[in-house]
C-alpha positions as semicolon CSV with decimal commas, in nm:
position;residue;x (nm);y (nm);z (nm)
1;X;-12,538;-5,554;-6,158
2;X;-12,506;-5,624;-6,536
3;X;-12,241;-5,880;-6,650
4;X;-12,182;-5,689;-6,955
5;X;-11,867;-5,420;-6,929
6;X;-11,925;-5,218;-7,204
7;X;-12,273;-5,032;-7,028
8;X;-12,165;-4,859;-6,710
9;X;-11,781;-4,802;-6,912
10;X;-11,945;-4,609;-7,203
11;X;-12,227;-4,458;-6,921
12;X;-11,893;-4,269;-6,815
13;X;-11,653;-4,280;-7,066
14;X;-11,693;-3,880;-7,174
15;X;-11,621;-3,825;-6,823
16;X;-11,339;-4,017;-6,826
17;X;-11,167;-3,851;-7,087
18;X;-11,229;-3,520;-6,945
19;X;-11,092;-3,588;-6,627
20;X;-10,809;-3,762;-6,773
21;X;-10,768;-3,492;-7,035
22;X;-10,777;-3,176;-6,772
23;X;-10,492;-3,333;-6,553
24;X;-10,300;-3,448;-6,842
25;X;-10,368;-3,161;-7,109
26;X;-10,300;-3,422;-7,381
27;X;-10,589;-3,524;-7,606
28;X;-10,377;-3,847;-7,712
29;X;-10,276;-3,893;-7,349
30;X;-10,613;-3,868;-7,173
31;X;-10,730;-4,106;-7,511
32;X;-10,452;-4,412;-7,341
33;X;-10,546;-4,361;-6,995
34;X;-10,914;-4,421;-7,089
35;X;-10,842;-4,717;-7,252
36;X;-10,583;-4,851;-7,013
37;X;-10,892;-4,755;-6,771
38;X;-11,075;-5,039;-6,988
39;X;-10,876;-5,280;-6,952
40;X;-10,854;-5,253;-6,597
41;X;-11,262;-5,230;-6,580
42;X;-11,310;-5,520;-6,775
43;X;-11,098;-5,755;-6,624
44;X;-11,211;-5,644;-6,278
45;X;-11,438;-5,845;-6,014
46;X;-11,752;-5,595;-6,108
47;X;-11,981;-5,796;-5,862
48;X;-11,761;-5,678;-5,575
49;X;-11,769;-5,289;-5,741
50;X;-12,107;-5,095;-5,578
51;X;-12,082;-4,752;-5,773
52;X;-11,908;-4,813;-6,134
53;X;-11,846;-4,416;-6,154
54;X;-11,677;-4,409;-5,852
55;X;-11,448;-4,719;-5,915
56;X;-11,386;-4,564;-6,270
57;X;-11,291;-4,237;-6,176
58;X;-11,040;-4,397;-5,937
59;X;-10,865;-4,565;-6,184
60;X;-10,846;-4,313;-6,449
61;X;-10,733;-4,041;-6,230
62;X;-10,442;-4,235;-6,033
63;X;-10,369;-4,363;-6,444
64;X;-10,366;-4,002;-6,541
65;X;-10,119;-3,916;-6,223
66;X;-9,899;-4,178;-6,346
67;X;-9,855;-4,031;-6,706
68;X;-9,841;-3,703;-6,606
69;X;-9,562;-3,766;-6,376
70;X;-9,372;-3,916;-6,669
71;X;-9,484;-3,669;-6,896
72;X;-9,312;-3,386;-6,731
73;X;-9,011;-3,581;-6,776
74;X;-8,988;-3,554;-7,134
75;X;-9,127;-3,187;-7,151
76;X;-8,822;-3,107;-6,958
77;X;-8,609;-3,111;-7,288
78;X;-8,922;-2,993;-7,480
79;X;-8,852;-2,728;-7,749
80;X;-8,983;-2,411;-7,657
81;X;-9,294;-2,319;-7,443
82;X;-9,505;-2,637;-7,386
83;X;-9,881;-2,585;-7,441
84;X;-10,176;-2,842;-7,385
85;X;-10,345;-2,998;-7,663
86;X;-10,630;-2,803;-7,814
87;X;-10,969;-2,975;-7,905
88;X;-11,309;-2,852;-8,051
89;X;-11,570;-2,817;-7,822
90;X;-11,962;-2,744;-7,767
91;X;-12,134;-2,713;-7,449
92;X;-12,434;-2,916;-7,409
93;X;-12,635;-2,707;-7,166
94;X;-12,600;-2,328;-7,028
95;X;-12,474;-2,417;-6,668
96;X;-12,134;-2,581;-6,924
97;X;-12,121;-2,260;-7,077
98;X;-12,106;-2,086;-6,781
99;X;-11,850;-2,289;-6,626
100;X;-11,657;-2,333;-6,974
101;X;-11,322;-2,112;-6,807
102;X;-11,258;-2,447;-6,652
103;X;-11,145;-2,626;-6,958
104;X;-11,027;-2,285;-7,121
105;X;-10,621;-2,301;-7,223
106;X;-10,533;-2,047;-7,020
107;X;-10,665;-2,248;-6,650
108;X;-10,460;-2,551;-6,839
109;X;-10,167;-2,365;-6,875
110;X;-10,147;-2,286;-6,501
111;X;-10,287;-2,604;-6,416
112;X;-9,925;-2,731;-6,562
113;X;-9,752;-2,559;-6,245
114;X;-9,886;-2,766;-5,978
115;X;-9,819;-3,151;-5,887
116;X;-9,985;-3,434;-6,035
117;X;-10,134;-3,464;-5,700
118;X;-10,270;-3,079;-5,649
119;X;-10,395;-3,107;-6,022
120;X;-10,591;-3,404;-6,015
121;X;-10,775;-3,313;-5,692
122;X;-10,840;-2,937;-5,821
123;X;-11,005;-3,101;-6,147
124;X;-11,173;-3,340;-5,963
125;X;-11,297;-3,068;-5,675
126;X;-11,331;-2,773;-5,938
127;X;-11,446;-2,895;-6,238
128;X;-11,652;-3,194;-6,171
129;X;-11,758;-3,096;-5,822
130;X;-11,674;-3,452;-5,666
131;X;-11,669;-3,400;-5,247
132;X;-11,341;-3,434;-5,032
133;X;-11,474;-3,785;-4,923
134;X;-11,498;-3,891;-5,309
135;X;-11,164;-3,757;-5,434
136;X;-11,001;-3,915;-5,122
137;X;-11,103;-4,240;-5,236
138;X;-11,059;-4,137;-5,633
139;X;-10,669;-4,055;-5,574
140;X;-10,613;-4,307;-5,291
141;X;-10,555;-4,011;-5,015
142;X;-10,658;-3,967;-4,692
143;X;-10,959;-3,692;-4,685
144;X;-10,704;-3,440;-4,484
145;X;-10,429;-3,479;-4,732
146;X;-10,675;-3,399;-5,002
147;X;-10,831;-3,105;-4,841
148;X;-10,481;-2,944;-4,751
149;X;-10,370;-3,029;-5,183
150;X;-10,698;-2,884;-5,258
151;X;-10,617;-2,574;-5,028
152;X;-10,226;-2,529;-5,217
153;X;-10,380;-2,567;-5,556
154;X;-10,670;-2,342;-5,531
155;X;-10,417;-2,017;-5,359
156;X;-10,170;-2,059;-5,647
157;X;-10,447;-2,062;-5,945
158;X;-10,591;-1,777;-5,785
159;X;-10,275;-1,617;-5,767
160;X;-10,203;-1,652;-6,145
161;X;-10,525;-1,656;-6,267
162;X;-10,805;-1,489;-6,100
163;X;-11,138;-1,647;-6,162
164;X;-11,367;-1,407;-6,413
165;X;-11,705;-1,468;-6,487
166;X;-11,710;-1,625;-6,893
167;X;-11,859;-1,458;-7,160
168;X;-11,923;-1,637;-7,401
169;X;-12,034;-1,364;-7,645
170;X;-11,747;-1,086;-7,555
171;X;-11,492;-1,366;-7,590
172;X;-11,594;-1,429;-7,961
173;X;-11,651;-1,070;-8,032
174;X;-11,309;-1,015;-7,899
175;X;-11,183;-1,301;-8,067
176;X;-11,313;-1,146;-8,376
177;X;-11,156;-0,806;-8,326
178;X;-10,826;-0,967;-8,315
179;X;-10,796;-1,174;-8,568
180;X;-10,955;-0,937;-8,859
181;X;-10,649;-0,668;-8,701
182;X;-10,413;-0,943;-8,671
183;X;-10,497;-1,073;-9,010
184;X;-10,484;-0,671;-9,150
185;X;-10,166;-0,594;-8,984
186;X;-10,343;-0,334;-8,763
187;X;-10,135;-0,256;-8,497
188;X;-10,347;0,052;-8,358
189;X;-10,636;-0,206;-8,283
190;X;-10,395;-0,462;-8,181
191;X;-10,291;-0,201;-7,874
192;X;-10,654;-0,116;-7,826
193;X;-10,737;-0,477;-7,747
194;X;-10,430;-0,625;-7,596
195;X;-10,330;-0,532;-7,220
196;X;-9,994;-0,397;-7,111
197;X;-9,901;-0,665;-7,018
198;X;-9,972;-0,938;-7,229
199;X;-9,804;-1,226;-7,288
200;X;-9,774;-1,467;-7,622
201;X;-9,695;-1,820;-7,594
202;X;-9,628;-2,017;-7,899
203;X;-9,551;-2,393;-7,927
204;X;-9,392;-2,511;-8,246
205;X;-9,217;-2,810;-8,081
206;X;-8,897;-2,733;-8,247
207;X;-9,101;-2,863;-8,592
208;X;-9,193;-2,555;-8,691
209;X;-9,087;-2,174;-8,698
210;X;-9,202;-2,037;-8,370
211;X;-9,088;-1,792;-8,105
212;X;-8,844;-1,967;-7,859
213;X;-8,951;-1,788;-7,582
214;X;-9,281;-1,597;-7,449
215;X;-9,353;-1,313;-7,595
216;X;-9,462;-0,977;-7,343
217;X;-9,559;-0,649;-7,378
218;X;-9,866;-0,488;-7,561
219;X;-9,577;-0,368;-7,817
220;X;-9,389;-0,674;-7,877
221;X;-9,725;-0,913;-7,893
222;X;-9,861;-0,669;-8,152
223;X;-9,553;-0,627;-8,335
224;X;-9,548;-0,958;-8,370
225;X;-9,871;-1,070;-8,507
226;X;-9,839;-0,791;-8,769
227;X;-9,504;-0,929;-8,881
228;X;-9,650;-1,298;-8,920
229;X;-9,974;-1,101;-9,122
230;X;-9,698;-0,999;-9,414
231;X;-9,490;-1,289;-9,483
232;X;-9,593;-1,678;-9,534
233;X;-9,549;-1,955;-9,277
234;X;-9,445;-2,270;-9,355
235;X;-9,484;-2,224;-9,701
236;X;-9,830;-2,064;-9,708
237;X;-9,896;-1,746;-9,820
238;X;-10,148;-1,525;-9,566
239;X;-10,364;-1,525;-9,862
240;X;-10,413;-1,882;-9,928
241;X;-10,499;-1,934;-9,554
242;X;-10,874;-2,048;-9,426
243;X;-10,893;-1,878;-9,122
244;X;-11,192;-1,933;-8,907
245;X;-11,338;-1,880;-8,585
246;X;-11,455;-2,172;-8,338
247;X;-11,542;-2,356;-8,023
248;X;-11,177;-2,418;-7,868
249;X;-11,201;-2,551;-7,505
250;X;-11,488;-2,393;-7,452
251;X;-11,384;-2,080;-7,557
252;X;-11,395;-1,885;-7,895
253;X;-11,093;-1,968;-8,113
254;X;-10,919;-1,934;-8,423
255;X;-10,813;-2,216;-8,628
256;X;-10,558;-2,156;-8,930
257;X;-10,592;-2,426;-9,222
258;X;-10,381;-2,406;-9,559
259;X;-10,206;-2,650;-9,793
260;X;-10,451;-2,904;-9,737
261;X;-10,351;-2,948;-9,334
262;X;-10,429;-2,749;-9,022
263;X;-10,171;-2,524;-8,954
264;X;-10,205;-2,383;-8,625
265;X;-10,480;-2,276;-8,347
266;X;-10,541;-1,933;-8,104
267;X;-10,665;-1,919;-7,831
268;X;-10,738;-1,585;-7,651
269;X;-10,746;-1,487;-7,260
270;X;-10,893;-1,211;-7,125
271;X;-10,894;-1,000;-6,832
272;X;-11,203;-0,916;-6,661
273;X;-11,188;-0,566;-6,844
274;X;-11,224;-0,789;-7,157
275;X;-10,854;-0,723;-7,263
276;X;-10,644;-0,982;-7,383
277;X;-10,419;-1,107;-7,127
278;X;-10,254;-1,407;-7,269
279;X;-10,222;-1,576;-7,651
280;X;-10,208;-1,915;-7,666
281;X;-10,043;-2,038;-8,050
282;X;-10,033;-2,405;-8,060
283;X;-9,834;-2,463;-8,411
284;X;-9,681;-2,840;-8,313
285;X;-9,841;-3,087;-8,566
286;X;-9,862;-3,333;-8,318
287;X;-10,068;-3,107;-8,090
288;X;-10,292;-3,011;-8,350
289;X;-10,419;-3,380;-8,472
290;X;-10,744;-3,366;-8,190
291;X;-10,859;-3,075;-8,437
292;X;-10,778;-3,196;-8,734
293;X;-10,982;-3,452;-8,748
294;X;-11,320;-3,252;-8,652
295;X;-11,393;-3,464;-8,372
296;X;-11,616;-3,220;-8,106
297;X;-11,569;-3,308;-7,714
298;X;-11,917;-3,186;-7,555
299;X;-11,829;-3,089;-7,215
């Protein structure tokens, strides 16, 4: 085995951060876990370690556990609806495409309902298809444990979030739709696209103007983004916003840039009628500095 650190760290690093970054759903988060998973590495006996990936993924995930139990701490007098950290993405191959609903905001956002425990073996399990055996010895578990916290947290996703097959075209078209009605202040198409039920989240952090509370009903949600269409936000006039679409956890998404700065990000979910389900309005500055800077996560 090499003597040098740095090659089997940066062999796995992008894995890493995605594994740190789906049980943590903070960009700046899963970034200090990583390197906190460096530290560890290097100053490990690596002539006693017989698969590096394994070792690794041990140590990030039980780091990410840690911060995640702390985290929820401090979201507990968070202001307003707390939504992961949004960050550009591009799948690499077509299988990633495929399975790009498992990095999507709306699987985070459920994701945040189970225990640091149920999350990181669902990632682990789900995402990055790691056996009962491995994630036993990733979390520090005994295989039965695991299997019966794998069990728990695959019911209650199911129960909020039924899996549907991505599309990756009828998610941008959609995507589309919605923003040039949002954008318009057409309500009519608004209805046609949204589902009775959906539901609007926005997260301003108490930093900027944002709806306290979830937003629900085909009504309300549409209501609302043709009120935001007529009058400026934070200063910016709708006019004088660059409004695009792009890759947003794997997902088309809508990124709003004015003054300079980013302003906010959208994410849409959809039903598997291809009706949007759930918003996802990320406004806090300090959730919106992964994106800002341009940086793309391949996945």
């Amino acid at each position: 085995m090499t003597d040098e650190p740095n090659d089997a760290f940066d062999e796995h690093r992008r894995l890493l951060f995605h594994v740190a970054y789906r049980i943590l759903g903070s960009v700046a988060d899963a970034e200090d876990a990583v390197q906190d998973t460096w530290l560890k590495w290097s100053a490990a006996d690596r002539s006693q370690v017989a698969d590096p990936k394994s070792y690794l993924v041990r140590i990030v995930s039980n780091l990410a556990m840690d911060r995640l139990r702390s985290a929820r701490a401090r979201r507990e007098s968070y202001v307003g609806p707390w939504l992961p950290e949004p960050i550009l993405t591009s799948a690499d191959t077509a299988d990633a495409v495929a399975n790009a609903d498992a990095l999507s905001m709306g699987l985070l956002v459920v994701l945040e309902t189970l225990t640091p425990l149920e999350r990181a073996v669902f990632v682990l399990k789900e995402a990055f298809g790691f056996t009962y055996a491995e994630i036993a010895h990733a979390v520090e578990r005994s295989e039965e444990t695991v299997r019966q916290a794998a069990h728990r947290a695959r019911g209650h996703v199911q129960a909020r979030r039924p899996r549907f097959q991505a599309d990756h075209n009828r998610q941008r078209a959609v995507t589309e739709r919605f923003l040039a009605a949002a954008t318009g202040g057409d309500i009519n198409t608004l209805m046609q696209l949204l589902a009775p039920d959906v539901t609007l989240w926005t997260d301003g952090g108490g930093k900027v103007r944002q709806a306290m509370r979830p937003v629900t009903g085909a009504d309300r949600v549409a209501t609302w983004f043709a009120g935001i269409a007529a009058r400026p936000y934070q200063g910016i006039e709708p006019a004088d916003m660059i409004i695009e679409v792009v890759e947003l956890n794997g997902q088309a998404g809508i990124v709003f840039r004015g003054a300079g700065r980013l302003i906010a990000t959208l994410s849409l979910d959809l039903d598997d009628d291809g009706a949007v389900i759930g918003v996802h309005n990320v406004a806090n500055p300090d959730k919106l500095r992964a994106v800002a800077t341009g940086a793309i996560h391949h996945f």
